[in-house]
């Protein structure tokens, strides 16, 4: 297999040939189960990539019943040689779901039975350093539409730790509360999360003020009638998740802060646990159904508390 130069510059081979019909059925199965569109796309592309690159081109497999455990192991070894362990693990789990479905659907052996995903080493949770968030906030100070919008985006991210697609999907209707996800007086936002699940999150008073300032300038926008909360500058239409990502990255570059939307989620979760917040409450606020992520952030918070305790315990030691 020839290594791609990079994920972004080298397109994946997705032509699964004679193996495509089962992948299309798997896609329908995921959609019927109510999986998020990004999950459906990620899982099916992972299977297509594996089939096109490893099975059709390299091994010459003519059907899924011909796939062997060694095919999957070779694919994982190839991925681990070129990508991160976390990325390879995600690809493994996508294939695992496909083969489980295929084994039940067609009653053929599952080649991944007994295989374990690649080990993903623990890494420090990337949170903001002291002063980073105030610098981001200062970078958006002003009364223009763009400044108030960007300030509100950063404030809501920091106050809630919600995912980028969740923030992009917030709806606003000043005339009909039933069609709006924002309750400023209650300081609450209804979030539409993965798997079409909704939950309500709280925001701080500062975030509510930033959001209120944005809503005032938004009311004068030519497309204020749109149901999407976040609108583009110069009377452009609603912002996509990609557009919001670019806003965050641009603001970070201007003030010298390394920032991406998911970093707010890291920081929110770490801070919650570091300050003694209940783990169950964090799971509810973040929309987690598995404690896996909770364990990761719990370890990060324990490490921060241990470092703070060092000076108190070891001060004036000889």
Protein backbone atom coordinates (compact mmCIF):
# COMPACT_ATOMS: atom_id res chain seq x y z
CA UNK A 1 0.00 0.00 0.00
CA UNK A 2 1.28 3.46 -0.85
CA UNK A 3 1.17 5.90 2.05
CA UNK A 4 -0.87 9.04 1.54
CA UNK A 5 0.97 12.33 2.00
CA UNK A 6 -1.65 13.66 4.40
CA UNK A 7 -5.29 13.15 5.28
CA UNK A 8 -6.31 16.54 3.93
CA UNK A 9 -4.22 16.67 0.72
CA UNK A 10 -4.44 13.03 -0.42
CA UNK A 11 -8.03 11.92 -1.08
CA UNK A 12 -9.01 8.47 0.14
CA UNK A 13 -9.77 5.72 -2.34
CA UNK A 14 -13.46 4.95 -1.77
CA UNK A 15 -14.37 2.86 -4.82
CA UNK A 16 -15.32 -0.42 -3.17
CA UNK A 17 -16.36 -2.01 -6.45
CA UNK A 18 -18.25 -5.31 -6.01
CA UNK A 19 -18.20 -4.84 -2.22
CA UNK A 20 -20.22 -1.62 -2.34
CA UNK A 21 -23.80 -3.04 -2.11
CA UNK A 22 -23.31 -4.27 1.47
CA UNK A 23 -21.75 -0.93 2.45
CA UNK A 24 -24.78 0.90 1.08
CA UNK A 25 -27.05 -1.40 3.10
CA UNK A 26 -24.95 -0.74 6.20
CA UNK A 27 -25.37 3.00 5.60
CA UNK A 28 -29.15 2.54 5.46
CA UNK A 29 -29.01 0.46 8.67
CA UNK A 30 -27.15 3.24 10.51
CA UNK A 31 -29.56 5.90 9.28
CA UNK A 32 -32.55 3.76 10.29
CA UNK A 33 -31.10 3.50 13.80
CA UNK A 34 -31.08 7.29 14.02
CA UNK A 35 -27.30 7.70 13.98
CA UNK A 36 -26.02 11.23 13.44
CA UNK A 37 -25.21 12.14 9.84
CA UNK A 38 -21.54 12.58 10.70
CA UNK A 39 -21.46 9.11 12.30
CA UNK A 40 -23.10 7.54 9.25
CA UNK A 41 -20.62 9.21 6.93
CA UNK A 42 -17.59 8.41 9.09
CA UNK A 43 -18.47 4.73 9.49
CA UNK A 44 -19.34 4.10 5.85
CA UNK A 45 -16.28 5.96 4.55
CA UNK A 46 -14.07 3.88 6.87
CA UNK A 47 -15.49 0.66 5.40
CA UNK A 48 -15.23 1.97 1.83
CA UNK A 49 -11.62 3.00 2.35
CA UNK A 50 -10.70 -0.40 3.81
CA UNK A 51 -12.53 -2.24 1.02
CA UNK A 52 -11.14 -0.14 -1.84
CA UNK A 53 -7.53 0.03 -0.67
CA UNK A 54 -6.97 -3.23 1.17
CA UNK A 55 -9.50 -5.73 -0.18
CA UNK A 56 -10.10 -4.85 -3.83
CA UNK A 57 -6.76 -3.36 -4.83
CA UNK A 58 -4.35 -5.34 -2.65
CA UNK A 59 -5.95 -8.66 -1.73
CA UNK A 60 -8.32 -9.07 -4.68
CA UNK A 61 -11.25 -10.15 -2.50
CA UNK A 62 -14.41 -10.81 -4.52
CA UNK A 63 -16.86 -10.93 -1.62
CA UNK A 64 -17.13 -10.10 2.07
CA UNK A 65 -17.16 -13.80 2.96
CA UNK A 66 -13.54 -13.93 1.68
CA UNK A 67 -12.26 -11.35 4.15
CA UNK A 68 -9.83 -12.74 6.69
CA UNK A 69 -8.63 -11.59 10.10
CA UNK A 70 -5.21 -10.99 8.57
CA UNK A 71 -6.73 -8.42 6.17
CA UNK A 72 -7.94 -6.33 9.08
CA UNK A 73 -4.67 -6.73 10.98
CA UNK A 74 -2.67 -5.65 7.94
CA UNK A 75 -4.92 -2.61 7.49
CA UNK A 76 -4.49 -1.59 11.12
CA UNK A 77 -0.70 -1.96 10.87
CA UNK A 78 -0.72 0.23 7.76
CA UNK A 79 -2.83 2.90 9.47
CA UNK A 80 -0.67 2.89 12.59
CA UNK A 81 2.40 3.48 10.46
CA UNK A 82 0.92 6.65 8.98
CA UNK A 83 -1.70 8.03 11.36
CA UNK A 84 -2.22 8.46 15.08
CA UNK A 85 -3.26 5.54 17.29
CA UNK A 86 -6.51 7.37 18.09
CA UNK A 87 -7.35 7.69 14.39
CA UNK A 88 -6.55 4.02 13.74
CA UNK A 89 -8.69 3.04 16.73
CA UNK A 90 -11.65 5.00 15.33
CA UNK A 91 -11.26 3.23 11.99
CA UNK A 92 -11.12 -0.11 13.80
CA UNK A 93 -14.37 0.55 15.64
CA UNK A 94 -16.13 1.58 12.44
CA UNK A 95 -15.09 -1.68 10.76
CA UNK A 96 -16.08 -3.60 13.87
CA UNK A 97 -19.63 -2.23 13.71
CA UNK A 98 -19.86 -3.08 10.02
CA UNK A 99 -18.72 -6.69 10.43
CA UNK A 100 -21.02 -7.23 13.41
CA UNK A 101 -23.94 -6.03 11.31
CA UNK A 102 -22.84 -8.10 8.30
CA UNK A 103 -22.43 -11.28 10.36
CA UNK A 104 -25.96 -10.92 11.73
CA UNK A 105 -27.44 -9.89 8.38
CA UNK A 106 -25.82 -12.49 6.13
CA UNK A 107 -24.82 -15.15 8.69
CA UNK A 108 -21.20 -15.18 7.63
CA UNK A 109 -18.21 -15.35 10.02
CA UNK A 110 -17.04 -12.09 11.56
CA UNK A 111 -13.31 -11.70 10.70
CA UNK A 112 -12.88 -9.23 13.56
CA UNK A 113 -14.12 -11.59 16.28
CA UNK A 114 -11.49 -11.65 19.00
CA UNK A 115 -9.52 -8.71 17.62
CA UNK A 116 -8.77 -5.80 19.93
CA UNK A 117 -8.55 -2.15 18.88
CA UNK A 118 -5.14 -0.44 18.74
CA UNK A 119 -3.95 0.83 22.10
CA UNK A 120 -4.36 4.58 22.41
CA UNK A 121 -1.83 6.06 24.86
CA UNK A 122 -3.18 8.56 27.36
CA UNK A 123 -2.36 12.15 26.46
CA UNK A 124 -2.84 15.30 28.53
CA UNK A 125 -6.18 16.96 27.90
CA UNK A 126 -5.48 20.17 25.91
CA UNK A 127 -7.00 22.90 28.07
CA UNK A 128 -6.48 26.66 27.97
CA UNK A 129 -3.60 28.18 29.88
CA UNK A 130 -4.19 30.98 32.37
CA UNK A 131 -4.99 34.16 30.48
CA UNK A 132 -5.93 32.48 27.19
CA UNK A 133 -9.69 32.95 27.49
CA UNK A 134 -9.43 36.62 28.57
CA UNK A 135 -7.19 37.26 25.55
CA UNK A 136 -9.74 35.67 23.24
CA UNK A 137 -12.50 37.76 24.80
CA UNK A 138 -10.50 40.97 24.41
CA UNK A 139 -9.88 40.15 20.76
CA UNK A 140 -13.63 40.48 20.14
CA UNK A 141 -14.27 43.72 22.05
CA UNK A 142 -16.34 46.17 20.01
CA UNK A 143 -19.83 47.05 18.84
CA UNK A 144 -19.78 45.82 15.25
CA UNK A 145 -21.90 42.86 14.17
CA UNK A 146 -18.84 40.66 13.67
CA UNK A 147 -17.28 41.56 17.02
CA UNK A 148 -20.47 40.92 18.97
CA UNK A 149 -21.19 37.71 17.11
CA UNK A 150 -17.69 36.33 17.65
CA UNK A 151 -17.74 37.38 21.31
CA UNK A 152 -21.03 35.51 21.77
CA UNK A 153 -19.71 32.39 20.02
CA UNK A 154 -16.67 32.28 22.29
CA UNK A 155 -18.74 33.03 25.41
CA UNK A 156 -21.24 30.24 24.70
CA UNK A 157 -18.48 27.76 23.90
CA UNK A 158 -16.62 28.62 27.11
CA UNK A 159 -19.73 28.51 29.29
CA UNK A 160 -21.11 25.21 28.00
CA UNK A 161 -18.43 23.12 26.33
CA UNK A 162 -20.96 22.01 23.71
CA UNK A 163 -19.82 20.43 20.45
CA UNK A 164 -19.28 22.49 17.31
CA UNK A 165 -22.26 20.99 15.39
CA UNK A 166 -24.43 21.57 18.47
CA UNK A 167 -23.49 25.25 18.62
CA UNK A 168 -23.98 25.64 14.86
CA UNK A 169 -27.44 24.08 15.15
CA UNK A 170 -28.88 26.49 17.75
CA UNK A 171 -32.17 28.03 16.56
CA UNK A 172 -33.55 31.45 17.41
CA UNK A 173 -37.02 32.92 17.00
CA UNK A 174 -37.78 36.05 19.07
CA UNK A 175 -41.52 35.71 18.45
CA UNK A 176 -42.13 32.03 19.15
CA UNK A 177 -40.36 30.42 22.14
CA UNK A 178 -41.39 26.99 20.87
CA UNK A 179 -39.18 27.50 17.81
CA UNK A 180 -36.26 28.96 19.74
CA UNK A 181 -33.53 27.13 21.63
CA UNK A 182 -32.55 30.13 23.74
CA UNK A 183 -33.94 31.14 27.11
CA UNK A 184 -31.96 34.22 28.10
CA UNK A 185 -33.81 34.87 31.35
CA UNK A 186 -33.37 31.28 32.42
CA UNK A 187 -29.79 31.28 31.05
CA UNK A 188 -30.53 28.05 29.21
CA UNK A 189 -29.93 26.71 25.71
CA UNK A 190 -31.55 23.63 24.22
CA UNK A 191 -28.92 21.63 22.38
CA UNK A 192 -29.55 19.13 19.60
CA UNK A 193 -26.83 16.54 20.10
CA UNK A 194 -25.68 13.25 18.62
CA UNK A 195 -28.31 10.73 17.65
CA UNK A 196 -30.97 13.48 17.57
CA UNK A 197 -30.91 13.67 21.33
CA UNK A 198 -31.75 17.01 22.92
CA UNK A 199 -30.62 18.35 26.26
CA UNK A 200 -30.64 21.67 28.07
CA UNK A 201 -27.45 23.36 29.20
CA UNK A 202 -26.88 26.40 31.38
CA UNK A 203 -24.83 29.47 30.50
CA UNK A 204 -23.19 32.01 32.79
CA UNK A 205 -24.45 35.56 33.30
CA UNK A 206 -21.49 36.85 31.28
CA UNK A 207 -22.36 34.53 28.41
CA UNK A 208 -26.01 35.61 28.60
CA UNK A 209 -24.92 39.25 28.33
CA UNK A 210 -22.70 38.52 25.32
CA UNK A 211 -25.52 36.61 23.66
CA UNK A 212 -27.97 39.44 24.37
CA UNK A 213 -25.62 41.99 22.77
CA UNK A 214 -25.36 39.80 19.68
CA UNK A 215 -29.13 39.34 19.45
CA UNK A 216 -29.58 43.13 19.41
CA UNK A 217 -27.31 43.58 16.39
CA UNK A 218 -28.68 40.42 14.80
CA UNK A 219 -32.16 41.97 14.80
CA UNK A 220 -30.90 44.53 12.25
CA UNK A 221 -29.38 41.88 9.97
CA UNK A 222 -31.03 41.47 6.54
CA UNK A 223 -31.52 37.75 7.22
CA UNK A 224 -32.68 38.02 10.82
CA UNK A 225 -35.80 36.07 9.82
CA UNK A 226 -33.71 32.91 9.46
CA UNK A 227 -34.18 30.27 12.18
CA UNK A 228 -30.41 29.71 12.56
CA UNK A 229 -28.86 31.75 15.38
CA UNK A 230 -25.48 32.50 13.83
CA UNK A 231 -25.47 34.69 10.73
CA UNK A 232 -22.66 35.79 8.44
CA UNK A 233 -21.19 39.27 8.15
CA UNK A 234 -22.30 41.72 5.44
CA UNK A 235 -25.85 40.34 5.59
CA UNK A 236 -24.78 36.86 4.51
CA UNK A 237 -26.82 33.82 5.42
CA UNK A 238 -26.47 31.33 8.29
CA UNK A 239 -23.03 30.12 9.31
CA UNK A 240 -22.04 26.50 8.90
CA UNK A 241 -20.03 24.55 11.46
CA UNK A 242 -17.02 24.99 9.19
CA UNK A 243 -17.54 28.76 9.15
CA UNK A 244 -17.68 28.89 12.94
CA UNK A 245 -14.50 26.82 13.13
CA UNK A 246 -12.75 29.38 10.90
CA UNK A 247 -13.96 32.25 13.09
CA UNK A 248 -12.52 30.62 16.20
CA UNK A 249 -9.21 29.81 14.53
CA UNK A 250 -8.89 33.35 13.12
CA UNK A 251 -9.56 34.98 16.48
CA UNK A 252 -6.99 32.70 18.08
CA UNK A 253 -4.34 33.60 15.52
CA UNK A 254 -4.95 37.31 16.04
CA UNK A 255 -4.32 37.13 19.78
CA UNK A 256 -1.71 34.37 19.82
CA UNK A 257 -3.87 31.64 21.39
CA UNK A 258 -3.92 28.11 19.99
CA UNK A 259 -7.61 27.41 19.84
CA UNK A 260 -10.08 25.11 18.10
CA UNK A 261 -13.75 24.58 19.02
CA UNK A 262 -13.30 21.24 20.79
CA UNK A 263 -10.70 22.79 23.09
CA UNK A 264 -13.54 24.63 24.84
CA UNK A 265 -15.13 21.25 25.56
CA UNK A 266 -11.85 19.96 26.97
CA UNK A 267 -11.48 23.04 29.14
CA UNK A 268 -15.07 23.03 30.38
CA UNK A 269 -14.94 19.35 31.38
CA UNK A 270 -11.53 19.63 33.03
CA UNK A 271 -12.55 22.76 34.96
CA UNK A 272 -15.84 21.22 36.12
CA UNK A 273 -14.13 18.20 37.64
CA UNK A 274 -11.14 20.17 38.93
CA UNK A 275 -13.53 22.37 40.94
CA UNK A 276 -15.31 19.38 42.43
CA UNK A 277 -18.35 19.23 40.13
CA UNK A 278 -20.35 16.01 40.22
CA UNK A 279 -19.40 13.49 37.55
CA UNK A 280 -23.02 12.56 36.83
CA UNK A 281 -23.91 16.22 36.28
CA UNK A 282 -21.04 16.60 33.82
CA UNK A 283 -22.21 13.55 31.88
CA UNK A 284 -25.66 15.10 31.61
CA UNK A 285 -24.38 18.53 30.56
CA UNK A 286 -22.01 17.07 27.97
CA UNK A 287 -24.48 14.55 26.59
CA UNK A 288 -22.25 11.58 27.39
CA UNK A 289 -23.78 8.12 27.65
CA UNK A 290 -20.51 6.32 28.43
CA UNK A 291 -18.14 7.03 31.34
CA UNK A 292 -15.11 6.59 29.07
CA UNK A 293 -14.58 10.32 28.53
CA UNK A 294 -15.33 10.96 32.19
CA UNK A 295 -12.36 8.84 33.20
CA UNK A 296 -10.07 10.79 30.88
CA UNK A 297 -11.05 14.19 32.24
CA UNK A 298 -11.08 12.86 35.79
CA UNK A 299 -7.43 11.89 35.42
CA UNK A 300 -6.63 15.34 34.03
CA UNK A 301 -8.33 17.07 36.98
CA UNK A 302 -6.57 14.84 39.52
CA UNK A 303 -3.22 15.70 37.94
CA UNK A 304 -3.96 19.44 38.17
CA UNK A 305 -4.98 19.15 41.83
CA UNK A 306 -1.82 17.17 42.62
CA UNK A 307 0.39 19.84 41.07
CA UNK A 308 -1.35 22.57 43.03
CA UNK A 309 -0.90 20.58 46.23
CA UNK A 310 2.84 20.28 45.71
CA UNK A 311 3.77 23.79 46.88
CA UNK A 312 1.40 23.61 49.84
CA UNK A 313 2.83 20.31 51.04
CA UNK A 314 6.46 20.67 50.03
CA UNK A 315 6.95 24.40 50.80
CA UNK A 316 9.94 25.18 53.03
CA UNK A 317 11.22 21.63 52.88
CA UNK A 318 14.94 21.10 53.34
